[in-house]
Short mmCIF file of C-alpha atoms and ligand atoms in Angstrom, two decimals:
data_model
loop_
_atom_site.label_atom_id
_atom_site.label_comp_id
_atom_site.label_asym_id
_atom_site.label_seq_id
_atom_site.Cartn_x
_atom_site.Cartn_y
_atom_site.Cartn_z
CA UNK A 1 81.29 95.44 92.85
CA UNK A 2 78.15 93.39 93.65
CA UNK A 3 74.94 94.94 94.16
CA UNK A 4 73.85 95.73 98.08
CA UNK A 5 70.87 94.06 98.11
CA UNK A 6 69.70 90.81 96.30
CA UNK A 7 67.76 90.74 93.17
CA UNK A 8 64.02 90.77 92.94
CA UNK A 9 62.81 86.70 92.84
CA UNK A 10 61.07 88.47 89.27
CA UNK A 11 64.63 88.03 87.92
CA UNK A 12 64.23 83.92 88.11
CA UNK A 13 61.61 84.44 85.24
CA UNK A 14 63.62 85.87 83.32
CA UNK A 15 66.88 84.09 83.75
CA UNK A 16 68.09 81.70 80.97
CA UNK A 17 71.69 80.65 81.02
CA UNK A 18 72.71 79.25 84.86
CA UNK A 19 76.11 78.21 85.97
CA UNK A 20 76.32 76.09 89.41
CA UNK A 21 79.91 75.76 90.60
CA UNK A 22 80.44 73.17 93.13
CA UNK A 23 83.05 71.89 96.27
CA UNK A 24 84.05 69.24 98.53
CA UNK A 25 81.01 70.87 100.48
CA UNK A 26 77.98 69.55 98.27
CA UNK A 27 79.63 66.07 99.06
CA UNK A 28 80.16 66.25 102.91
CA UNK A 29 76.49 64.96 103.60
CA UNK A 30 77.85 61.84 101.64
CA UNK A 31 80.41 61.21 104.17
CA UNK A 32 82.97 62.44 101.66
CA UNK A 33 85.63 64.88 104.29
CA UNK A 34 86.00 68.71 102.76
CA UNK A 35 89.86 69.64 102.36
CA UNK A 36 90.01 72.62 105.11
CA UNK A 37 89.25 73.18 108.16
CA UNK A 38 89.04 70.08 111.13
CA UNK A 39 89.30 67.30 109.98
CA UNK A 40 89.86 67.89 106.87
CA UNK A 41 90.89 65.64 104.08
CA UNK A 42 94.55 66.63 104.40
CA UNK A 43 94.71 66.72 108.29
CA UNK A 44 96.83 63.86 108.15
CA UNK A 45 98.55 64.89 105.17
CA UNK A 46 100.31 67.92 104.17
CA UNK A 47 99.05 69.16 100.88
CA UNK A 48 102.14 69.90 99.52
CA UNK A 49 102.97 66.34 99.97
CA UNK A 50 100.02 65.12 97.92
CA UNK A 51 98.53 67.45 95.94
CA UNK A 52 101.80 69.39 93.95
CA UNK A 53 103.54 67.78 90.76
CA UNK A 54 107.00 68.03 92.87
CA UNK A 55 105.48 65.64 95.32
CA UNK A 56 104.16 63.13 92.95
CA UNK A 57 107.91 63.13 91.09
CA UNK A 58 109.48 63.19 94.56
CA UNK A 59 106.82 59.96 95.94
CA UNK A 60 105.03 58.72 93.42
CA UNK A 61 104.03 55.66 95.84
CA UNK A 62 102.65 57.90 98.62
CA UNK A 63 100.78 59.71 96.17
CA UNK A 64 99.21 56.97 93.97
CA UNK A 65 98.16 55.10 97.46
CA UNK A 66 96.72 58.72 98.53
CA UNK A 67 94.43 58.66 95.50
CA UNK A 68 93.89 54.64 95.02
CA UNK A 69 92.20 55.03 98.95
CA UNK A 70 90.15 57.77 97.80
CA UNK A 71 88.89 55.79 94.53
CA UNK A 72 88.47 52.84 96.58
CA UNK A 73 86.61 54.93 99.14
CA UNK A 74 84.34 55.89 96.50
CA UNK A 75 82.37 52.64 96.33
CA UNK A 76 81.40 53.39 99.95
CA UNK A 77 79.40 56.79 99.39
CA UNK A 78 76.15 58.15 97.53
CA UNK A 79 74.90 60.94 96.41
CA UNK A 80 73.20 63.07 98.49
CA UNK A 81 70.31 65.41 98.00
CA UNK A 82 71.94 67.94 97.06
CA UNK A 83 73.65 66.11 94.23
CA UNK A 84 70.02 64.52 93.12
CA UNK A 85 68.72 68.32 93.01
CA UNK A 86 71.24 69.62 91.19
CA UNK A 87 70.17 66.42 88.44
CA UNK A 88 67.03 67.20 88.27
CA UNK A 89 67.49 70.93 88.01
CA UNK A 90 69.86 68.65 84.52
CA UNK A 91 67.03 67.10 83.70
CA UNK A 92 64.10 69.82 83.72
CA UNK A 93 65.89 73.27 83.32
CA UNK A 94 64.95 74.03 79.33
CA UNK A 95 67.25 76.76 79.27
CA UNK A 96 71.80 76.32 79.33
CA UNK A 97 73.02 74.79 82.26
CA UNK A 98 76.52 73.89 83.12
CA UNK A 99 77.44 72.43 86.34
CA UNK A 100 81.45 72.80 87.05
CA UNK A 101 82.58 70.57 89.73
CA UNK A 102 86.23 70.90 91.35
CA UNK A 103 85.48 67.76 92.95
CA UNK A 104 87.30 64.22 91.70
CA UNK A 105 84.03 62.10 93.16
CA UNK A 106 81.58 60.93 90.51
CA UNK A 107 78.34 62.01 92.84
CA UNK A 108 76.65 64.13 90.52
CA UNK A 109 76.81 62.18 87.53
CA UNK A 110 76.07 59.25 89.75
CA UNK A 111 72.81 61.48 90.88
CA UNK A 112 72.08 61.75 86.99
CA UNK A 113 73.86 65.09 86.10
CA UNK A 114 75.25 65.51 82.32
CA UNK A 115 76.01 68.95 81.80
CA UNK A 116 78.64 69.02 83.83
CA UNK A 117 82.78 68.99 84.22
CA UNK A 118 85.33 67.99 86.40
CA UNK A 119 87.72 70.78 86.31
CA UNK A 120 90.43 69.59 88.91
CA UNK A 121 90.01 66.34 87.82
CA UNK A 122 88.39 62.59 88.62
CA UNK A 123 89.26 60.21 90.74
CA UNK A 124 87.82 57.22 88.47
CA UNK A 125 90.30 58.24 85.57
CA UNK A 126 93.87 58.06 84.30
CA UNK A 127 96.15 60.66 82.72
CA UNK A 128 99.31 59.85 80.59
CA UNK A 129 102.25 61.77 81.74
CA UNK A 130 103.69 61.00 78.36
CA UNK A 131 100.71 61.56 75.92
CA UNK A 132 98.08 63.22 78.21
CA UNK A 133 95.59 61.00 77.25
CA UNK A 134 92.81 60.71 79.26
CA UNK A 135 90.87 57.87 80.32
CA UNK A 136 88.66 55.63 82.82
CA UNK A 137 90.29 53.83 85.75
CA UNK A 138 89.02 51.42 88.46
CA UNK A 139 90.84 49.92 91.02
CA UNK A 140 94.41 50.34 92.09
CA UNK A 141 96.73 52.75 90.11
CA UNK A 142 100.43 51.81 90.96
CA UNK A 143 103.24 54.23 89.47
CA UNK A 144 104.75 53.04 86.47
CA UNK A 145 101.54 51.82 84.64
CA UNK A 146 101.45 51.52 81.30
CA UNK A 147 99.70 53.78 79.18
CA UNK A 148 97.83 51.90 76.56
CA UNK A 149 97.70 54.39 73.76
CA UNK A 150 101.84 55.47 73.87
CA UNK A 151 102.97 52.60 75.69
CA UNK A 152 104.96 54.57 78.33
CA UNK A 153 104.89 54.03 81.95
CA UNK A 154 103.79 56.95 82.79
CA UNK A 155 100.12 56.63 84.09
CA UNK A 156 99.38 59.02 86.81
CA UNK A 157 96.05 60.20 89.00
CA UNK A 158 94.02 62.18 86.34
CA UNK A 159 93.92 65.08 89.24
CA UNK A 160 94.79 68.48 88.59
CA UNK A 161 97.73 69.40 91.45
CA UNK A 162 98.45 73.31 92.23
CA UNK A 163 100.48 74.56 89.56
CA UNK A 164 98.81 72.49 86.88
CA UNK A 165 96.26 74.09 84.60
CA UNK A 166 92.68 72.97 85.51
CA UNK A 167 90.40 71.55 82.60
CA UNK A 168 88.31 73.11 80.35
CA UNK A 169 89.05 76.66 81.39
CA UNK A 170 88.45 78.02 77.79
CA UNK A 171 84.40 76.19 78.03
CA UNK A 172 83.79 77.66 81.53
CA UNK A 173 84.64 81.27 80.93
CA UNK A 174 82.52 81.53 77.39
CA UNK A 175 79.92 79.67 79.74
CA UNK A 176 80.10 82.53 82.55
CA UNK A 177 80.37 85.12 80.10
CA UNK A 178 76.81 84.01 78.67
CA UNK A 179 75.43 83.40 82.54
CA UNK A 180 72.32 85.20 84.15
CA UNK A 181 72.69 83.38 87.15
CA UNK A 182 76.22 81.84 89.14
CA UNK A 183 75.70 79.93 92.07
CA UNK A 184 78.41 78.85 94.12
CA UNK A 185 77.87 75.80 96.63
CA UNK A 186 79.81 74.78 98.94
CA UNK A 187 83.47 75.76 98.56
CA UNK A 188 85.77 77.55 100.56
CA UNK A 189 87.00 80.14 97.79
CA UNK A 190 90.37 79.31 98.43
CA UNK A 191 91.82 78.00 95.61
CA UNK A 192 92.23 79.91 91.84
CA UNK A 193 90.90 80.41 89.49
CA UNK A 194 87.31 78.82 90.51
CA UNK A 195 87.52 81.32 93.73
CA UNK A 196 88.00 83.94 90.87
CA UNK A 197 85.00 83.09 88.91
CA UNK A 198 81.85 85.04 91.15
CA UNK A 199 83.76 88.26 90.22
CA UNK A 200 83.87 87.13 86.72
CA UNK A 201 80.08 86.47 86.05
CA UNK A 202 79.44 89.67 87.64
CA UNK A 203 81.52 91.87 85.82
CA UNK A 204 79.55 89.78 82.79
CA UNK A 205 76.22 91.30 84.31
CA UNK A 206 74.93 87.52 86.07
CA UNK A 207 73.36 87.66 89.14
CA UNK A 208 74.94 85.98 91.60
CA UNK A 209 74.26 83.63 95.06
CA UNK A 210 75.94 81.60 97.61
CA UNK A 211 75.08 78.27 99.24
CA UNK A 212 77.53 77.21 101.76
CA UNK A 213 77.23 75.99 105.57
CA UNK A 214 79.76 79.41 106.45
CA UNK A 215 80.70 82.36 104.35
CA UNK A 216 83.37 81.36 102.21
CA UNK A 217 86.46 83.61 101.43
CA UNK A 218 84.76 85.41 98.06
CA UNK A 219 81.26 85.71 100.16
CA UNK A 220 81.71 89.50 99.94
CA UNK A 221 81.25 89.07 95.83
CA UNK A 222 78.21 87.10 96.00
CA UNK A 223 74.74 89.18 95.62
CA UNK A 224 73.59 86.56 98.29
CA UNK A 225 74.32 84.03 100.50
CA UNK A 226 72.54 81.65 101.78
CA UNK A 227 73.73 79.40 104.89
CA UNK A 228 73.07 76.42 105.93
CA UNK A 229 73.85 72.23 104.52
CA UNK A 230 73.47 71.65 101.01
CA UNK A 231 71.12 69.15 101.00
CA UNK A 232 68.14 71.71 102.68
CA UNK A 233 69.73 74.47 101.02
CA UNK A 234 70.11 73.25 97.28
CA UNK A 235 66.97 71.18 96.72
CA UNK A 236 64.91 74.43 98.18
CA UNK A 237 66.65 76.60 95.60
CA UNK A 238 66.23 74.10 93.10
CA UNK A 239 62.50 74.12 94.06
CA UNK A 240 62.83 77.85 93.93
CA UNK A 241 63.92 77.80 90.39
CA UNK A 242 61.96 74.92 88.49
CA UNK A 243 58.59 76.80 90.65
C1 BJW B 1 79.43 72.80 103.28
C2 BJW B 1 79.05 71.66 103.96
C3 BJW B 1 77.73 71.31 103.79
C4 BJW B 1 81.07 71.93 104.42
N1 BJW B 1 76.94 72.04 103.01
N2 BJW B 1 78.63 73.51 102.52
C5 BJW B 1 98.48 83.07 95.04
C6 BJW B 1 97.33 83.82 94.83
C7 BJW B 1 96.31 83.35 93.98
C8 BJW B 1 96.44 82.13 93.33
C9 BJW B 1 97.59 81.40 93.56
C10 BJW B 1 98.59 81.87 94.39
N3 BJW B 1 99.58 80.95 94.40
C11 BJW B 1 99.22 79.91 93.62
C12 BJW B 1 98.00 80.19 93.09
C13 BJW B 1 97.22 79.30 92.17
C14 BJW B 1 96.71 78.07 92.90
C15 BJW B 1 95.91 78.53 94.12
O1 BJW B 1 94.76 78.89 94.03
N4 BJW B 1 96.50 78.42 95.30
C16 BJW B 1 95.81 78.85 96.52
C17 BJW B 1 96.15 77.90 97.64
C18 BJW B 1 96.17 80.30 96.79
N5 BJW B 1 95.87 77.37 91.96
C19 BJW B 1 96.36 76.48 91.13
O2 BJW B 1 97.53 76.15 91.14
C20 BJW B 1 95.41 75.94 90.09
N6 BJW B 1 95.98 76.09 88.79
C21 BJW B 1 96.22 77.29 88.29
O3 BJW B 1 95.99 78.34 88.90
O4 BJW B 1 96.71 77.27 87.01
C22 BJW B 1 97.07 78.51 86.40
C23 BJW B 1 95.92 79.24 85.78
C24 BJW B 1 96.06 80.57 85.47
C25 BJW B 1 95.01 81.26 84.90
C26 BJW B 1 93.81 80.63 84.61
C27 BJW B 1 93.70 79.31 84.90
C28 BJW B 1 94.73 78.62 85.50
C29 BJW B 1 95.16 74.44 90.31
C30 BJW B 1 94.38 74.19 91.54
C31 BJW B 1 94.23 72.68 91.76
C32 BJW B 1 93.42 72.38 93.00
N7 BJW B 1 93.42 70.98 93.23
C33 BJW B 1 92.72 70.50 94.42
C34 BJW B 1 93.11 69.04 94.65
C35 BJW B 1 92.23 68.05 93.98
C36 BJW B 1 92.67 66.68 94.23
C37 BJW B 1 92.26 66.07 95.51
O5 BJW B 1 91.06 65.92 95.70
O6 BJW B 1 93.16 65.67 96.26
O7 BJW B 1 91.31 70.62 94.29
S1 BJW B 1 93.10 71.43 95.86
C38 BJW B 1 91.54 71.25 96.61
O8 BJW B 1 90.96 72.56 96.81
C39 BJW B 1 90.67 70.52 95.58
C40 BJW B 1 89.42 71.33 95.60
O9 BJW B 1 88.73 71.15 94.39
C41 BJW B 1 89.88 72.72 95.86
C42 BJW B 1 88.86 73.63 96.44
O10 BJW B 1 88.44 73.18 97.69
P1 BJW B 1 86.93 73.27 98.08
O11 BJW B 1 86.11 72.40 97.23
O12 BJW B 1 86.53 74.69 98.15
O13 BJW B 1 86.92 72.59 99.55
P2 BJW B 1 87.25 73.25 100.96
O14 BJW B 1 87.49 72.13 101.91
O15 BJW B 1 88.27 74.28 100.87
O16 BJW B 1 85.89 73.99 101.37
C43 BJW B 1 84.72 73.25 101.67
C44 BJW B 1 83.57 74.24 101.80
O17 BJW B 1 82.39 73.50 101.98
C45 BJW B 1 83.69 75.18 103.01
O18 BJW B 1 83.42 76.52 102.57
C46 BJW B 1 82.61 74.71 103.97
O19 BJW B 1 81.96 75.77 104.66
C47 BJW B 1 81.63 74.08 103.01
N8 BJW B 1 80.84 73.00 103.59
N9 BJW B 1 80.19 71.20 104.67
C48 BJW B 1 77.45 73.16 102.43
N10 BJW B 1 77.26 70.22 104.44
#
């Protein structure tokens, strides 16, 4: 169980390895609509008519438009600065880093992030149904593209529906089992395994602390939580942490 109270600030000297997980909520302030709650992302759509591998083989067209608007909506956002913290934080922190997003924008690498992962996903890329290969997409994605490395028609959104495995699970475990610090920004803890990972880091020994505008589902696992928007909350922290 997490501690009662939250950790001295001494234990920011002597923290080394930090892992940031991030959610639709880091990109609200960009204009970018979180999943839950009113008006969500999926108000107007069910998400088991988007967001499942039964949907996409039952519509394919409703789902590829779902996901082309989204990509095309990209062009019309920024990062905020909570995204432009979080890349300087990249830039300056000498010690292991490792942002994981389960968002499919591109905001933080837009802000300048590197050591990061999309674990649900990007919008801006292409997966082969057929070969699984992997790779960059602009524009319009209409079912039944063709795959350039296998040749089937079989290109799909490269987004990780429920059911589906997310990415790099094996990276972001070894990475929490080596963390001194988790922080978890603004996600709703709803969906597995990210909502799973506070409870992981902890039982590893890392402290761990909560940026969201409300308590999120998990919030009784965090050490601390801190409420508020992330782009006061996140750039204070990051502040906090580069002193
Ligand atoms: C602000 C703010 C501001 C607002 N500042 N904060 C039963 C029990 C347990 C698990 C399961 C179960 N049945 C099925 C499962 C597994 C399932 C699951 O978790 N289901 C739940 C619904 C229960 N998970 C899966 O299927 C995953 N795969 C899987 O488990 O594989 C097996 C496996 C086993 C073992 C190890 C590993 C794997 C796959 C999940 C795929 C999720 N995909 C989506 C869709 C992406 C595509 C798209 O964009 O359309 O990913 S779902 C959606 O939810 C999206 C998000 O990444 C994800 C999380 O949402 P997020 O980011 O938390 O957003 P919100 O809207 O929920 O919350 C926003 C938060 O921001 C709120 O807290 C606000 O307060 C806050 N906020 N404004 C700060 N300005």
């Amino acid at each position: 169980m997490p501690l009662s109270f939250p950790r001295p600030a001494i234990y920011i000297l002597h923290m080394r390895n930090i892992v940031i997980l991030t959610g639709a909520g880091i990109s609200a302030e960009s204009g970018i609509a979180t999943f839950r709650g009113p008006g969500g992302l999926w108000e107007g759509h069910r998400v088991e008519d988007v967001c499942t591998p039964e949907a996409l083989a039952r519509d394919a067209a409703l789902v590829h438009r779902f996901y082309d608007l989204r990509r095309a909506a990209l062009e019309t956002v920024v990062p905020n600065a909570a995204h432009q913290a979080l890349a300087r934080l990249d830039r300056e922190w000498a010690g292991e880093l490792l942002i994981v997003t389960q968002n499919v924008d591109d905001l933080h690498e837009r802000a300048g992030a590197r050591r990061m992962l999309h674990m649900h996903g990007e919008l801006r890329s292409a997966l082969c149904a057929n070969c699984e290969e992997r790779r960059s997409w602009a524009g319009t994605l209409p079912p039944g593209s063709v795959c350039p490395a296998c040749g089937a028609a079989a290109l799909r959104p490269d987004i990780v529906f429920f059911g589906e495995m997310p990415y790099q699970m094996e990276r972001i475990e070894a990475a929490l089992a080596q963390a001194d610090l988790f922080v978890s920004i603004g996600t709703s803890g709803a969906v597995y395994p990210a909502a799973g990972f506070v409870r992981l880091a902890s039982h590893y020994g890392a402290a761990t602390l909560e940026l969201n505008l409300e308590r999120s589902e998990g919030s009784a696992w965090f050490e601390e939580t801190r409420l508020g928007p992330a782009g006061v909350l996140v750039p204070a922290w990051v502040d906090a942490v580069l002193g």
